[in-house]
XYZ file of C-alpha atoms in Angstrom:
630
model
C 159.419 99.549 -108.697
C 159.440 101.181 -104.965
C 156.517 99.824 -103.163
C 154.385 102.543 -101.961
C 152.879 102.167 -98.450
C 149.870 103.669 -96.857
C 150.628 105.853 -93.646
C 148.817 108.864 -92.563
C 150.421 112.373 -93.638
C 152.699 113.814 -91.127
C 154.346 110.532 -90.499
C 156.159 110.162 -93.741
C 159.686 108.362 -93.092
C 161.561 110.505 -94.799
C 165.398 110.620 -96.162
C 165.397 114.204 -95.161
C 167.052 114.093 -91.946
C 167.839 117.008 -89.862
C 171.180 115.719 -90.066
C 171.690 115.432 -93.535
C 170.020 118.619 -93.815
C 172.561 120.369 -91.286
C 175.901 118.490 -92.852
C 174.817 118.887 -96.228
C 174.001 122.609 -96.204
C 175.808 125.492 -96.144
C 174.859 129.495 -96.323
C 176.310 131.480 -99.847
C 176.854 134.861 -99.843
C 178.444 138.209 -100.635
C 180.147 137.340 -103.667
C 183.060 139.670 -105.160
C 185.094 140.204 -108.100
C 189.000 140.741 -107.601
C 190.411 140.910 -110.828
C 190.365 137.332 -112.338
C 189.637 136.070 -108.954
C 186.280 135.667 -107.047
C 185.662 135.647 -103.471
C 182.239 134.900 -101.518
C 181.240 133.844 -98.039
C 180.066 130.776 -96.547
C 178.395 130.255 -93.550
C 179.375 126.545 -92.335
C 176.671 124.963 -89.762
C 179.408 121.968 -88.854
C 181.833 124.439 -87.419
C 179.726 126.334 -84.926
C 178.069 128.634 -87.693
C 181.628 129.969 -88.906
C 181.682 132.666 -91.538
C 184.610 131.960 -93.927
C 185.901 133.866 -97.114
C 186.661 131.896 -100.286
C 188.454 132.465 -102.948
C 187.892 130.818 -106.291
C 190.440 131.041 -108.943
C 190.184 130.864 -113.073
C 191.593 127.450 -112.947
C 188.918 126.217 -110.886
C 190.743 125.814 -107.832
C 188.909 126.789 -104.128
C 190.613 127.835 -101.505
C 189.623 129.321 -97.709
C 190.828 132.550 -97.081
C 189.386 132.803 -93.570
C 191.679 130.398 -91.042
C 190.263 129.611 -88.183
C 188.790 130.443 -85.393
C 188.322 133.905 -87.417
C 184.585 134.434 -88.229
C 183.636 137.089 -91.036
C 181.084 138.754 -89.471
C 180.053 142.168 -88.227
C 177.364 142.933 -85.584
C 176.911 146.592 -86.710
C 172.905 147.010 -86.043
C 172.972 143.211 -84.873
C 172.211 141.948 -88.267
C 175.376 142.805 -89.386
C 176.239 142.153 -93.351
C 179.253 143.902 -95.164
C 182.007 142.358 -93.140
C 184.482 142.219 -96.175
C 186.033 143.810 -98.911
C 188.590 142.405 -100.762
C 191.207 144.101 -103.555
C 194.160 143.937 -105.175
C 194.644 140.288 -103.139
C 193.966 141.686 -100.188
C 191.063 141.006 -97.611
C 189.684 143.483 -94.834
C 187.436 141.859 -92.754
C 185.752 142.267 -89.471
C 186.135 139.473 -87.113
C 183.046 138.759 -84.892
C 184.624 138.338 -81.344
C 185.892 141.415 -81.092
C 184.891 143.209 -84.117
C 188.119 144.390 -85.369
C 188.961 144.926 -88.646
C 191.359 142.741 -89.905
C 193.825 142.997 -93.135
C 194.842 139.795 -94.652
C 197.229 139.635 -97.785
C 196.079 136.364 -100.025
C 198.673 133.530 -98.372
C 199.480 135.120 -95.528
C 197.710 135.166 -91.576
C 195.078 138.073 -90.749
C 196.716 140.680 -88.982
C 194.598 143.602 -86.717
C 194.172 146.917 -88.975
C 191.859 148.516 -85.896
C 192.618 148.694 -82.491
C 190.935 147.218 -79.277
C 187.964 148.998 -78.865
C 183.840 148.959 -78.597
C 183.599 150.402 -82.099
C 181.663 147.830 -84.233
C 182.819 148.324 -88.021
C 180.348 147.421 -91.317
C 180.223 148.284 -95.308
C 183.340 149.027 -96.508
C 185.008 151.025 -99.204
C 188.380 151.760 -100.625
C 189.342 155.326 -100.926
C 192.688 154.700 -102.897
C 193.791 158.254 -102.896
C 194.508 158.320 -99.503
C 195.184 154.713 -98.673
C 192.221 154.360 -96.012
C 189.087 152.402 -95.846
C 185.809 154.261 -95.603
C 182.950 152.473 -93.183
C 180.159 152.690 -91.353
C 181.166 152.300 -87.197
C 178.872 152.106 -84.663
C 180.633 153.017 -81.230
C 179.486 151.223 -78.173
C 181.768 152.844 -75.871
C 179.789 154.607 -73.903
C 177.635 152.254 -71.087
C 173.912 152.800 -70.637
C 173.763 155.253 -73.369
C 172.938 154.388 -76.570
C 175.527 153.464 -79.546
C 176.597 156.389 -81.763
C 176.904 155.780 -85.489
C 178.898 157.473 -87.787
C 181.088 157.392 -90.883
C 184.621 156.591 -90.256
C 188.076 156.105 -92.321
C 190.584 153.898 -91.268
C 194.073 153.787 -92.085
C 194.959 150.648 -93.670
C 198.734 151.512 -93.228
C 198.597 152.548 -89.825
C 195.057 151.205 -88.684
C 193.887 154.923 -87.322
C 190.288 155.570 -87.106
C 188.503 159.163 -87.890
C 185.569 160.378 -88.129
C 184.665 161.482 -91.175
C 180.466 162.447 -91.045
C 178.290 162.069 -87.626
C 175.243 163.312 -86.321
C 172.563 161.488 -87.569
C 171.426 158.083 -85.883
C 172.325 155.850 -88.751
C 174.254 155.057 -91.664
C 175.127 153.076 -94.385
C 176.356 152.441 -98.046
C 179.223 154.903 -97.844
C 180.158 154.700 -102.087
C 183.301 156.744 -103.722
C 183.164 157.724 -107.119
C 185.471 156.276 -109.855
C 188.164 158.847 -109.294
C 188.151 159.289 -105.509
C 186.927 162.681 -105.945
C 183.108 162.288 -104.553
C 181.481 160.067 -101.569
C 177.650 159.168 -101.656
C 175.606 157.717 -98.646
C 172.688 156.851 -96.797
C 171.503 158.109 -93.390
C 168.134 158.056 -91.397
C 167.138 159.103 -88.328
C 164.586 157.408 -85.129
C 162.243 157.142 -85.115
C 162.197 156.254 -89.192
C 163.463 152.699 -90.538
C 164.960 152.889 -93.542
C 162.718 151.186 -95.708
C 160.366 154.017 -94.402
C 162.594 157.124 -94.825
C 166.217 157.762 -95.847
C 167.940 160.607 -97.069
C 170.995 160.305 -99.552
C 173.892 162.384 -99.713
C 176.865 163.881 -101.662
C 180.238 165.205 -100.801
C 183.067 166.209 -102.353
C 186.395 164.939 -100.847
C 188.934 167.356 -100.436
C 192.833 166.893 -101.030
C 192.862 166.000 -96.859
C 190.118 163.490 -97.021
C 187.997 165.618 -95.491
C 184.211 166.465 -96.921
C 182.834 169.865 -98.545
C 179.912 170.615 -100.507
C 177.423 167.879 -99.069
C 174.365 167.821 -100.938
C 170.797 166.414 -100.308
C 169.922 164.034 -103.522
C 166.810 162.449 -102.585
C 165.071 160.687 -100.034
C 163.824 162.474 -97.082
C 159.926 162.131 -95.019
C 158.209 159.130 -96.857
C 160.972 158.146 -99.488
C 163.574 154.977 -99.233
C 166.049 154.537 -100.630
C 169.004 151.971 -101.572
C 171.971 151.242 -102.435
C 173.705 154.494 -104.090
C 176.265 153.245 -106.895
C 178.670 155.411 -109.141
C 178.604 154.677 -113.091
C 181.616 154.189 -114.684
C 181.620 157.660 -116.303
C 181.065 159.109 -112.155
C 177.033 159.529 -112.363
C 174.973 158.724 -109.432
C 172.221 156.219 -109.494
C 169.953 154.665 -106.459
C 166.549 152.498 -106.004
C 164.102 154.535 -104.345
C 160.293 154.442 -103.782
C 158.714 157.897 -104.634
C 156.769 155.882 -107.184
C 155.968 153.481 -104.374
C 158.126 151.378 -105.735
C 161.678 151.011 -105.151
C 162.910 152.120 -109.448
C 166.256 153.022 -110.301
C 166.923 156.608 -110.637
C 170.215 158.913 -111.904
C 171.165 162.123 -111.103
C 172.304 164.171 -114.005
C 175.035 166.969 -114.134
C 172.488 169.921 -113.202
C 171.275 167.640 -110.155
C 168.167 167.081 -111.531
C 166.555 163.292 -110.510
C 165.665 160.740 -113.537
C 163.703 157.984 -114.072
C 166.333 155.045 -115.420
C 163.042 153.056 -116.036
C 159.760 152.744 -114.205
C 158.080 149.811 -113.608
C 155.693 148.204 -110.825
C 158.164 146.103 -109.277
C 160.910 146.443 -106.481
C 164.511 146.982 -107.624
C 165.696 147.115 -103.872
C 165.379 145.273 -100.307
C 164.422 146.340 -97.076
C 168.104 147.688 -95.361
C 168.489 144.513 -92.261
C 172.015 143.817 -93.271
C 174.462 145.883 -95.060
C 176.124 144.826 -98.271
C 173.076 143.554 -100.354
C 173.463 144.481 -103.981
C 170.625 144.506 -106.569
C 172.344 146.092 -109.853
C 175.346 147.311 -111.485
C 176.996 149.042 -114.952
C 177.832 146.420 -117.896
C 178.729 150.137 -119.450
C 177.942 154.095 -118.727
C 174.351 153.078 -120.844
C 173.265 149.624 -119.950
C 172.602 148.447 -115.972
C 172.154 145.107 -115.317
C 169.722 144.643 -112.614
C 167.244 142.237 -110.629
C 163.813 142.795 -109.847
C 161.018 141.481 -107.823
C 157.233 140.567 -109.299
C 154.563 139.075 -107.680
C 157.298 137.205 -105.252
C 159.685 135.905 -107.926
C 163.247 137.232 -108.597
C 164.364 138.004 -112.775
C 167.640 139.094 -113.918
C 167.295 141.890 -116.935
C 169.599 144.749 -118.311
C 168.194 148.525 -118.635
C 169.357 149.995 -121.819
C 169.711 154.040 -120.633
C 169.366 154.590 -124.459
C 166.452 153.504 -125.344
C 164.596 152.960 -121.580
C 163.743 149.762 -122.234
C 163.891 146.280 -120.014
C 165.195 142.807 -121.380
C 165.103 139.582 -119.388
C 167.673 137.360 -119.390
C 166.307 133.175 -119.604
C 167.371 131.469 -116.551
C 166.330 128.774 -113.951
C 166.885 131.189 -110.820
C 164.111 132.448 -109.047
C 165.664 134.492 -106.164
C 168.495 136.380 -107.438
C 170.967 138.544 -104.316
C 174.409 140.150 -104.109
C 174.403 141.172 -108.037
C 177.499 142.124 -109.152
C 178.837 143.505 -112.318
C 182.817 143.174 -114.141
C 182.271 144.018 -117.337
C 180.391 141.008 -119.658
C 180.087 138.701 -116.325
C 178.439 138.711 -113.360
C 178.076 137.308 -110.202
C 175.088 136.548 -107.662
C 173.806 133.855 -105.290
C 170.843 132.178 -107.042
C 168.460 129.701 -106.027
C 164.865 127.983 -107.809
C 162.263 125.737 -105.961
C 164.613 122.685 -107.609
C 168.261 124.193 -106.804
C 169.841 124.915 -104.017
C 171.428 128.371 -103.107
C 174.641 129.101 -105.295
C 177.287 131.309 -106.038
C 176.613 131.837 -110.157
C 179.127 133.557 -112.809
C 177.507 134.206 -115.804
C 178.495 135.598 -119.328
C 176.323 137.982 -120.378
C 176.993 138.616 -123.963
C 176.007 134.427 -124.460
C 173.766 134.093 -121.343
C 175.717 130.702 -120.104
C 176.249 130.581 -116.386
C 178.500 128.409 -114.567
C 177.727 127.409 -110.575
C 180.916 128.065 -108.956
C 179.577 126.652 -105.457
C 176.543 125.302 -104.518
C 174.997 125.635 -100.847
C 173.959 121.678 -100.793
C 176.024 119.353 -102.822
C 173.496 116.188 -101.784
C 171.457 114.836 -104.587
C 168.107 114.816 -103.625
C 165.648 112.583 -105.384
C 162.675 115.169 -107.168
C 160.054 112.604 -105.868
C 160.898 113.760 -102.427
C 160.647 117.759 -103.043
C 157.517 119.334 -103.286
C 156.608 122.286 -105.708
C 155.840 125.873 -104.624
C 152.277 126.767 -105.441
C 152.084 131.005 -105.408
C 149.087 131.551 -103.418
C 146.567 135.524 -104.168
C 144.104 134.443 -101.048
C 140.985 136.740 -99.603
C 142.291 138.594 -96.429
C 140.408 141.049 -94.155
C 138.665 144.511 -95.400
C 138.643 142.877 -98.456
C 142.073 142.918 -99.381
C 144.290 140.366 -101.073
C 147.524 139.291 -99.418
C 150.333 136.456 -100.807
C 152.049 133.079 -99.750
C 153.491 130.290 -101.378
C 152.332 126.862 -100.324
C 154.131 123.518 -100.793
C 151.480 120.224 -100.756
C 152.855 116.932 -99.055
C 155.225 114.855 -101.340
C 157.176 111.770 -100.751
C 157.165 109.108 -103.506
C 157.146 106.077 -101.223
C 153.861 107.167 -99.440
C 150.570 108.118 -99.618
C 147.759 108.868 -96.870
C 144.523 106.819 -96.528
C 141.808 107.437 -98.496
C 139.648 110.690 -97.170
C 142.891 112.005 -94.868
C 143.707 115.156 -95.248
C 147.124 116.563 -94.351
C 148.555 118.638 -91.523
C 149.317 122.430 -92.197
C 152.203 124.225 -90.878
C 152.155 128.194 -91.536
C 155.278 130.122 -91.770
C 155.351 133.720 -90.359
C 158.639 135.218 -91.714
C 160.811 137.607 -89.398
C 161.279 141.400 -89.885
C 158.649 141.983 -90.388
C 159.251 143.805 -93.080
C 161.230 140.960 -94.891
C 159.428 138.398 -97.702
C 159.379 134.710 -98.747
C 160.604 133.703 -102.077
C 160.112 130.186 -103.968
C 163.999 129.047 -103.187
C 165.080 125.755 -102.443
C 164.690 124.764 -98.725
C 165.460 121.928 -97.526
C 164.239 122.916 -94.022
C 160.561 123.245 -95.610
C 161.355 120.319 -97.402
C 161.563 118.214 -94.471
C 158.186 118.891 -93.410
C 156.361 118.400 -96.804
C 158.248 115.046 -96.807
C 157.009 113.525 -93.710
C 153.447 114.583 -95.012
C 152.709 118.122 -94.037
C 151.184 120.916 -96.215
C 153.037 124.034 -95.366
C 152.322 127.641 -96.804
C 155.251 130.117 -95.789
C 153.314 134.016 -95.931
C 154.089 137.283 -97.446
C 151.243 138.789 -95.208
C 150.259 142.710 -95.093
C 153.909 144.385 -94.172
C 156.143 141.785 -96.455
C 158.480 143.400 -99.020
C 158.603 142.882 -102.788
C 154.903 144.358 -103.707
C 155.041 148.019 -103.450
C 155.744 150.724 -100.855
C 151.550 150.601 -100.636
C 151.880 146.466 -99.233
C 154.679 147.570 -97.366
C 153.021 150.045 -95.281
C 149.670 147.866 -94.737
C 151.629 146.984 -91.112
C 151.447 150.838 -90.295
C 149.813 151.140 -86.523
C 148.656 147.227 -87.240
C 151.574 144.839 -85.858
C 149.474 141.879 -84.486
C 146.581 142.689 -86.379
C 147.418 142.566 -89.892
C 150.325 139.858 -90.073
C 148.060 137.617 -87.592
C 145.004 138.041 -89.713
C 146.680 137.131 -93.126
C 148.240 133.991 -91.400
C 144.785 133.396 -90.235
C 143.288 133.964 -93.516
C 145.399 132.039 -95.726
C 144.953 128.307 -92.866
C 141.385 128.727 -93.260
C 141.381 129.727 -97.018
C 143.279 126.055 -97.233
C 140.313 124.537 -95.045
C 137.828 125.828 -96.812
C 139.452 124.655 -100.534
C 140.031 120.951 -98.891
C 143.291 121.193 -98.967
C 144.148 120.226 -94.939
C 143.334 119.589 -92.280
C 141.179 122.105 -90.281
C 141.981 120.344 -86.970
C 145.535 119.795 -87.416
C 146.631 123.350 -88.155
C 149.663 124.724 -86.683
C 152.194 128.093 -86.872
C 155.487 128.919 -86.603
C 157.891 132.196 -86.908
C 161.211 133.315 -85.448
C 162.019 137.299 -84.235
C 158.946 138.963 -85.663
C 157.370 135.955 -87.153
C 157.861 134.600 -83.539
C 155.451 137.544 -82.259
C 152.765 136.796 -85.579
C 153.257 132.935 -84.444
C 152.125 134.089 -80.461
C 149.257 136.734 -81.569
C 147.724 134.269 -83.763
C 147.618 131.729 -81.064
C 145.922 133.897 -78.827
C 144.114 136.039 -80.066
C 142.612 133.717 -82.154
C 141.020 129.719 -82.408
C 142.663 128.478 -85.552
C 145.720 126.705 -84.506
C 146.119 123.776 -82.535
C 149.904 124.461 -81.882
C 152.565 126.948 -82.437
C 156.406 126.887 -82.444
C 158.070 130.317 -80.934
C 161.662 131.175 -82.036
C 163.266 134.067 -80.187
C 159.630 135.516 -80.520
C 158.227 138.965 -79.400
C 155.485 138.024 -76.202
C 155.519 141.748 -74.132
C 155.928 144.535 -77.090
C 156.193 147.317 -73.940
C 159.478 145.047 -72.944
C 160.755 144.719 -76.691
C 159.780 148.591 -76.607
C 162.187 149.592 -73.949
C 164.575 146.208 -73.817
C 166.373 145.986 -77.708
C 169.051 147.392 -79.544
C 169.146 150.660 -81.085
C 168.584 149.735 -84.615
C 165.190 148.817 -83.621
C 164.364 150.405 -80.359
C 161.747 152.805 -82.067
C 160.738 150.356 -84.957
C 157.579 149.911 -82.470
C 156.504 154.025 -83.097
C 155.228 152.801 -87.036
C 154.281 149.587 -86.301
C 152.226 150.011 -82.940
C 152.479 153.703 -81.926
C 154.399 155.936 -79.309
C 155.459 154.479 -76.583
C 154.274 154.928 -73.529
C 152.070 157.494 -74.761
C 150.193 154.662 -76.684
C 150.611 151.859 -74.027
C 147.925 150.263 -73.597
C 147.687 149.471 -77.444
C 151.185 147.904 -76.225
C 149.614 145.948 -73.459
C 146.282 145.278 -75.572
C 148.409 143.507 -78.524
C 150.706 141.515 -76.513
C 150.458 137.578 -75.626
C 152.035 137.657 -72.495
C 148.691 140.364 -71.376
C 146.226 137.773 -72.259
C 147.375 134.064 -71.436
C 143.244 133.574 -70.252
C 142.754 133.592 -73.993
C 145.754 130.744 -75.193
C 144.398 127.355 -74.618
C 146.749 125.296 -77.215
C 150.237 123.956 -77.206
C 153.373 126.116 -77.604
C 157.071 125.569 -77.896
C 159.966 127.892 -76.997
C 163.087 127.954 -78.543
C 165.597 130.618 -77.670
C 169.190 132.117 -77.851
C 170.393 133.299 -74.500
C 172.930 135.564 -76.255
C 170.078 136.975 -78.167
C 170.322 141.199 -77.750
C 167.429 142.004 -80.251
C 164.790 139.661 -78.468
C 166.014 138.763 -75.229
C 165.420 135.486 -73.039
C 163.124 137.052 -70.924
C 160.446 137.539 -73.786
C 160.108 133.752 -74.075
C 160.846 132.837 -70.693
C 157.682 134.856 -68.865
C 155.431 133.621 -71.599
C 156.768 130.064 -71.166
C 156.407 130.387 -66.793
C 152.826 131.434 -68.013
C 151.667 129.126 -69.755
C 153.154 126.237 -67.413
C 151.797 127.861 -64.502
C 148.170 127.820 -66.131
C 148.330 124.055 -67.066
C 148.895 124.289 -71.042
C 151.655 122.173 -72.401
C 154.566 123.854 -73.632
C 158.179 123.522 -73.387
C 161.484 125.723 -73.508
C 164.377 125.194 -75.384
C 167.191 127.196 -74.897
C 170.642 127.432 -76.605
C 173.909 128.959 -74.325
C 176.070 129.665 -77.609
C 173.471 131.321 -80.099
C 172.285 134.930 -80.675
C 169.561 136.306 -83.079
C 168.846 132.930 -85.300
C 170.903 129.966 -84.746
C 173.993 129.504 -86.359
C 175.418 125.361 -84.925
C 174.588 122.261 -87.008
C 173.880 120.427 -83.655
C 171.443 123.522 -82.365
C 169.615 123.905 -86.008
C 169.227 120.252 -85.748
C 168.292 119.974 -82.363
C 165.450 122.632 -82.741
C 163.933 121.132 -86.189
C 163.417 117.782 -84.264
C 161.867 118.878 -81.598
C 159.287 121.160 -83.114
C 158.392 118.202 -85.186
C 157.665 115.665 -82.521
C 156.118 118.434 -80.599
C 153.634 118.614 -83.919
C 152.608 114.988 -84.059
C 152.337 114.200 -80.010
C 149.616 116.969 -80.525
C 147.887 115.933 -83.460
C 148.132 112.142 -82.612
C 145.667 113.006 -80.005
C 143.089 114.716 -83.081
C-alpha cells in the first residue's frame, strides 16, 4: 500500500510534470473524410507548435501528410482555422509563413497553388465544375489601411486568384451545393461580431463561375448565425439564434425559414476560427448533430420526419469538428477522464473507435480530480456557471483544519466557454494541492443568446464580478482558502484576470497572459477582426472614453496592491507587448512584486513545448513564494 504523507495543499509532489505534460500532449483537430481515408490535424508542442495533416488509412496505418518545416495554418482574422481541405487524395493547405496555398497530391511534396502575395487565404471549398477552390481571403496589401476581405476562387490548375463577392467587412463559410449549381455564405459587417449579427446568403453560379440571383436567407440586426450546410437532396440548413438560441433551421423551396427542431440549447459556436462543424446529413431526413446544455456537449440525430431528438450513449463530454459519411462519423471528443481524440463512430450500432488520442500517457485516476458543475449567486441577483476541480493526489493529504489554495480561470474571448474536458494543464494544479474553478461568467457561450449578451456595455464589470463571486462563494462554503486566492486568464481572460485584481480585494495574486491592461490602446492598437469588438462590449470609442479609461488597470495602479505576473508573445498582433509591458513598468515602479516573461517566437497563445512549459512553472512558483508568506 502507498504510504500517504501529510504536506500542506499546494505543495503536492506531483507526477504531473510540465514536461510530461508538454511531451505527452498533443492538439486534435479538423478531422475529414476522403473516401475510405481520414485526415485530421495535429498540433505538435515538441516541434515548435507545428501544425501537421494526417492521414489514417482502413488498415490502420498513420501516416504525416504535412513534411516539414510546412505548418497547416492560416492567420485569416489571426485566429485562423480552415487551413485544409483535402479530396480525391489531394491536400490544399495554407502554409503559415507565407500563407500560400499549397496543393499536395498524397506521396508526393507540397507544391505553391497561390502566388507570393499579402493575401491571407481560410475555409475552403471545392467547386468541381470549374476546377477552382472557393475561399475566404483577406488581403493585406495595402499598408496602414486596413485588410479587405472578400470571397475568392482560385485556380487549382493554374493557381489564379479572383474575386468572386466583396464589399462587406467579413466573411466566412463559403458552401456549394451538391451539384455546383448554388453557393451559400456568411458575412457581417463592424462594428457587429458575428456571434452578434450575421447575414447569410445565396447565389446561383452561372456557367462562368460568376454569381446571379443573391438572396438574403436570414440573419441580419440581432440574429447569428452558423455554419450554412447543403443536404444531400440541395436544401439549405444553418444554426441561428432568433430563438435566442443558436437551433437548426431549413429553408424550403418557396424560401420560407423552418424550425428543424427547437430546443433551449446551442447547436453552434461563437465564429473565432473558421472550420468548426457542429452537424451534418446521415440522409435528406435525419441530421446528426451536437448540442450544448448547461456546459456539457451530447451527440443526437434529428429525425426531419417526425421532429424529434435522440441521444446517442457515449463517454464524451465535449464533442467539435462533427462530421458526417453516411452511417459514420467523425469528431474530436474529450470527458473529464479522456483525453482529446479523433473518434469514428458507427452509427447504426453506436460503437466508436479512437483513431488518435491527444495524450497517449497513462495517468493514474488517483491523480485526476473530478469536475464539479458549479450554478453560484452572482450580482443583481443573477446566476452565472463554472466548473470546479477539488485538490486530488492519492499519496497526500493536508493537515488537519488546512484548507486549500484556489486558482480561478478567466477564459479568453470573451465570448468563448469552459467545458468539463480532460486537461492535464488544470490537472497539474489540482495535483500539487490546489482547488481550481475555471468560469463561464456573464458573456460565456453555450447558455443562450440572453447569457451571451449579459457582457453588453459591461466588459470589466460583469466577467470580473462573476470571477469574484464564484472565489468568495468557495470561501464562504469552506471549500478554500480565503487568503490564498489567486486568478489567472490569457487575451480576454488576461484583461478579467487584471480588473479583478484591481478593482477589487479578493485575490492575493494574479497571472496575466497576453492580457488586455489599456482598453483605449487595444481600442485603436489590434487587428481588424476585433478592432470594433470594444463598441458592444464597452461603448464607442472615443466618444465613450472615459468609460475606456475608467475600466482599465493600467488607469488605476493606486488601487493594485498584490502580486502579478506577465507572460507575453512579442509576435502577438491581437494584444500587443506594450499592453503588458506599461502595466508591468507600473507596477515595478510603485514597489509591488511582479515579473515579465516574454517569449521572441510566439504570437496569440503559445504554441513551443519548451515556452508552454516554461510559463506553467513559473506561474506556479510565483503562487507558492506568495502564499508561503500567508
Amino acid at each position: 500500500m502507498t504510504e500517504v504523507n501529510c504536506v500542506s495543499y499546494g505543495k503536492w509532489r506531483s507526477p504531473l510534470t510540465s514536461d510530461l505534460i508538454v511531451s505527452a500532449t498533443i492538439g486534435l483537430s479538423t478531422p475529414r473524410f476522403d473516401g475510405e481515408d481520414i485526415y485530421w490535424l495535429e498540433s505538435r508542442p515538441l516541434e515548435g507548435g507545428r501544425s501537421v495533416i494526417v492521414k489514417y488509412s482502413p488498415n490502420g496505418e498513420h501516416q504525416d501528410i504535412t513534411p516539414a518545416p510546412f505548418n497547416v495554418r492560416s492567420r485569416v482574422h489571426e485566429y485562423g482555422g480552415g487551413a485544409f481541405l483535402v479530396q480525391d487524395s489531394t491536400v490544399y493547405f495554407c502554409n503559415n509563413s507565407d500563407q500560400r496555398v499549397y496543393i499536395q497530391k498524397v506521396g508526393e511534396s507540397p507544391q505553391p497553388l497561390t502566388p507570393e502575395s499579402k493575401l491571407r487565404y481560410a475555409d475552403f471549398c471545392l467547386d468541381k465544375s470549374h476546377n477552382r477552390l472557393i475561399c475566404v481571403c483577406e488581403d493585406h496589401s495595402e499598408e496602414n489601411h486596413e485588410p479587405q476581405n472578400k470571397l475568392v476562387t482560385i485556380n487549382i490548375i493554374t493557381g489564379e486568384v479572383k474575386t468572386l463577392c466583396k464589399g462587406a467587412d467579413f466573411y466566412a463559410s463559403p458552401r456549394i451545393s451538391p451539384n455546383n449549381s448554388q453557393l451559400a455564405w456568411l458575412s457581417w459587417n463592424h462594428p457587429n461580431m458575428p456571434w452578434d449579427s450575421t447575414e447569410l446568403h445565396l447565389a446561383d453560379i452561372n456557367p462562368d463561375g460568376s454569381l446571379t440571383n443573391i438572396t438574403l436567407v436570414a440573419g441580419g440586426e440581432n440574429e447569428s448565425i452558423c455554419q450554412p450546410e447543403f443536404s444531400p437532396n440541395g436544401i439549405l440548413y444553418f444554426s441561428g439564434d432568433r430563438s435566442l438560441w443558436w437551433n437548426l433551421y431549413y429553408r424550403d423551396e418557396k424560401g420560407n425559414i423552418h424550425s428543424a427542431y427547437p430546443l433551449d440549447a446551442e447547436f453552434g459556436y461563437p465564429h473565432w476560427v473558421f472550420g468548426e462543424s457542429v452537424y451534418g446529413f446521415e440522409r435528406e431526413d435525419k441530421i446528426i448533430c451536437t448540442y450544448t446544455q448547461d456546459g456539457c456537449w451530447f451527440l443526437g440525430s434529428i429525425d426531419k420526419k417526425t421532429k424529434s431528438l435522440t441521444d446517442y450513449e457515449i463517454p464524451f463530454t465535449n464533442i467539435a469538428y462533427l462530421q458526417v459519411q453516411g452511417e459514420e462519423i467523425l469528431f474530436a471528443g474529450s470527458s473529464p477522464s479522456q483525453p482529446g481524440a479523433i473518434v469514428k463512430m458507427n452509427l447504426n450500432h453506436g460503437q466508436y473507435e479512437i483513431l488518435k488520442q491527444s495524450s497517449n500517457t497513462i495517468i493514474d485516476e488517483g491523480y485526476i480530480s473530478q469536475p464539479i458543475p458549479l450554478e453560484f449567486p452572482t450580482s443583481n441577483g443573477k446566476t452565472a456557471y463554472a466548473w470546479y476541480y477539488p485538490p486530488q493526489n492519492k499519496d497526500f493529504v493536508a493537515p488537519e483544519g488546512e484548507l486549500p489554495p484556489l486558482l480561478v480561470k478567466s477564459h479568453g474571448g470573451p465570448t468563448a466557454m469552459t467545458s468539463a474536458s480532460y486537461n492535464l494543464r488544470i490537472q497539474y494544479w489540482t495535483s500539487r494541492g490546489f482547488a481550481f474553478v475555471d468560469v463561464n461568467y456573464g458573456g460565456s457561450t453555450g447558455y443562450g443568446r440572453d447569457y451571451r449578451q449579459r457582457l453588453k456595455g459591461n466588459w470589466g464589470i460583469v466577467d470580473v464580478e462573476d470571477c469574484v463571486n464564484v472565489a468568495q462563494y468557495l470561501v464562504k462554503e469552506g471549500k478554500v482558502d480565503g487568503d490564498k486566492l489567486a486568478i489567472s486568464g490569457g487575451s480576454a481572460g488576461g484583461y478579467t484576470t487584471l480588473a479583478a485584481l484591481t478593482f477589487f480585494d479578493t485575490f492575493k495574486a494574479g497571472a496575466s497572459y497576453y492580457g488586455v491592461s489599456d482598453l483605449e490602446i487595444l481600442a485603436t492598437d489590434t487587428h481588424k477582426f476585433e478592432s470594433r469588438y470594444l463598441d458592444s462590449l464597452i461603448g464607442k470609442y472615443p466618444e465613450e472614453k472615459e468609460i475606456y479609461q475608467m475600466r482599465s488597470p493600467l488607469y488605476h495602479i493606486d488601487k493594485l496592491s498584490c502580486p502579478v505576473i506577465f507572460f507575453q508573445g512579442l509576435e502577438d498582433k491581437v494584444v500587443p507587448p506594450n499592453q503588458a509591458e506599461m502595466m508591468y513598468n507600473a507596477l515595478k515602479e510603485k514597489g509591488i512584486k511582479t515579473s515579465y516573461i516574454t517569449f521572441a517566437d510566439e504570437q496569440h497563445g503559445f504554441r513551443k513545448a519548451e515556452n508552454i512549459k516554461k510559463a506553467l512553472d513559473t506561474e506556479y512558483n510565483f503562487y507558492i513564494e506568495i502564499f508561503s508568506n500567508h
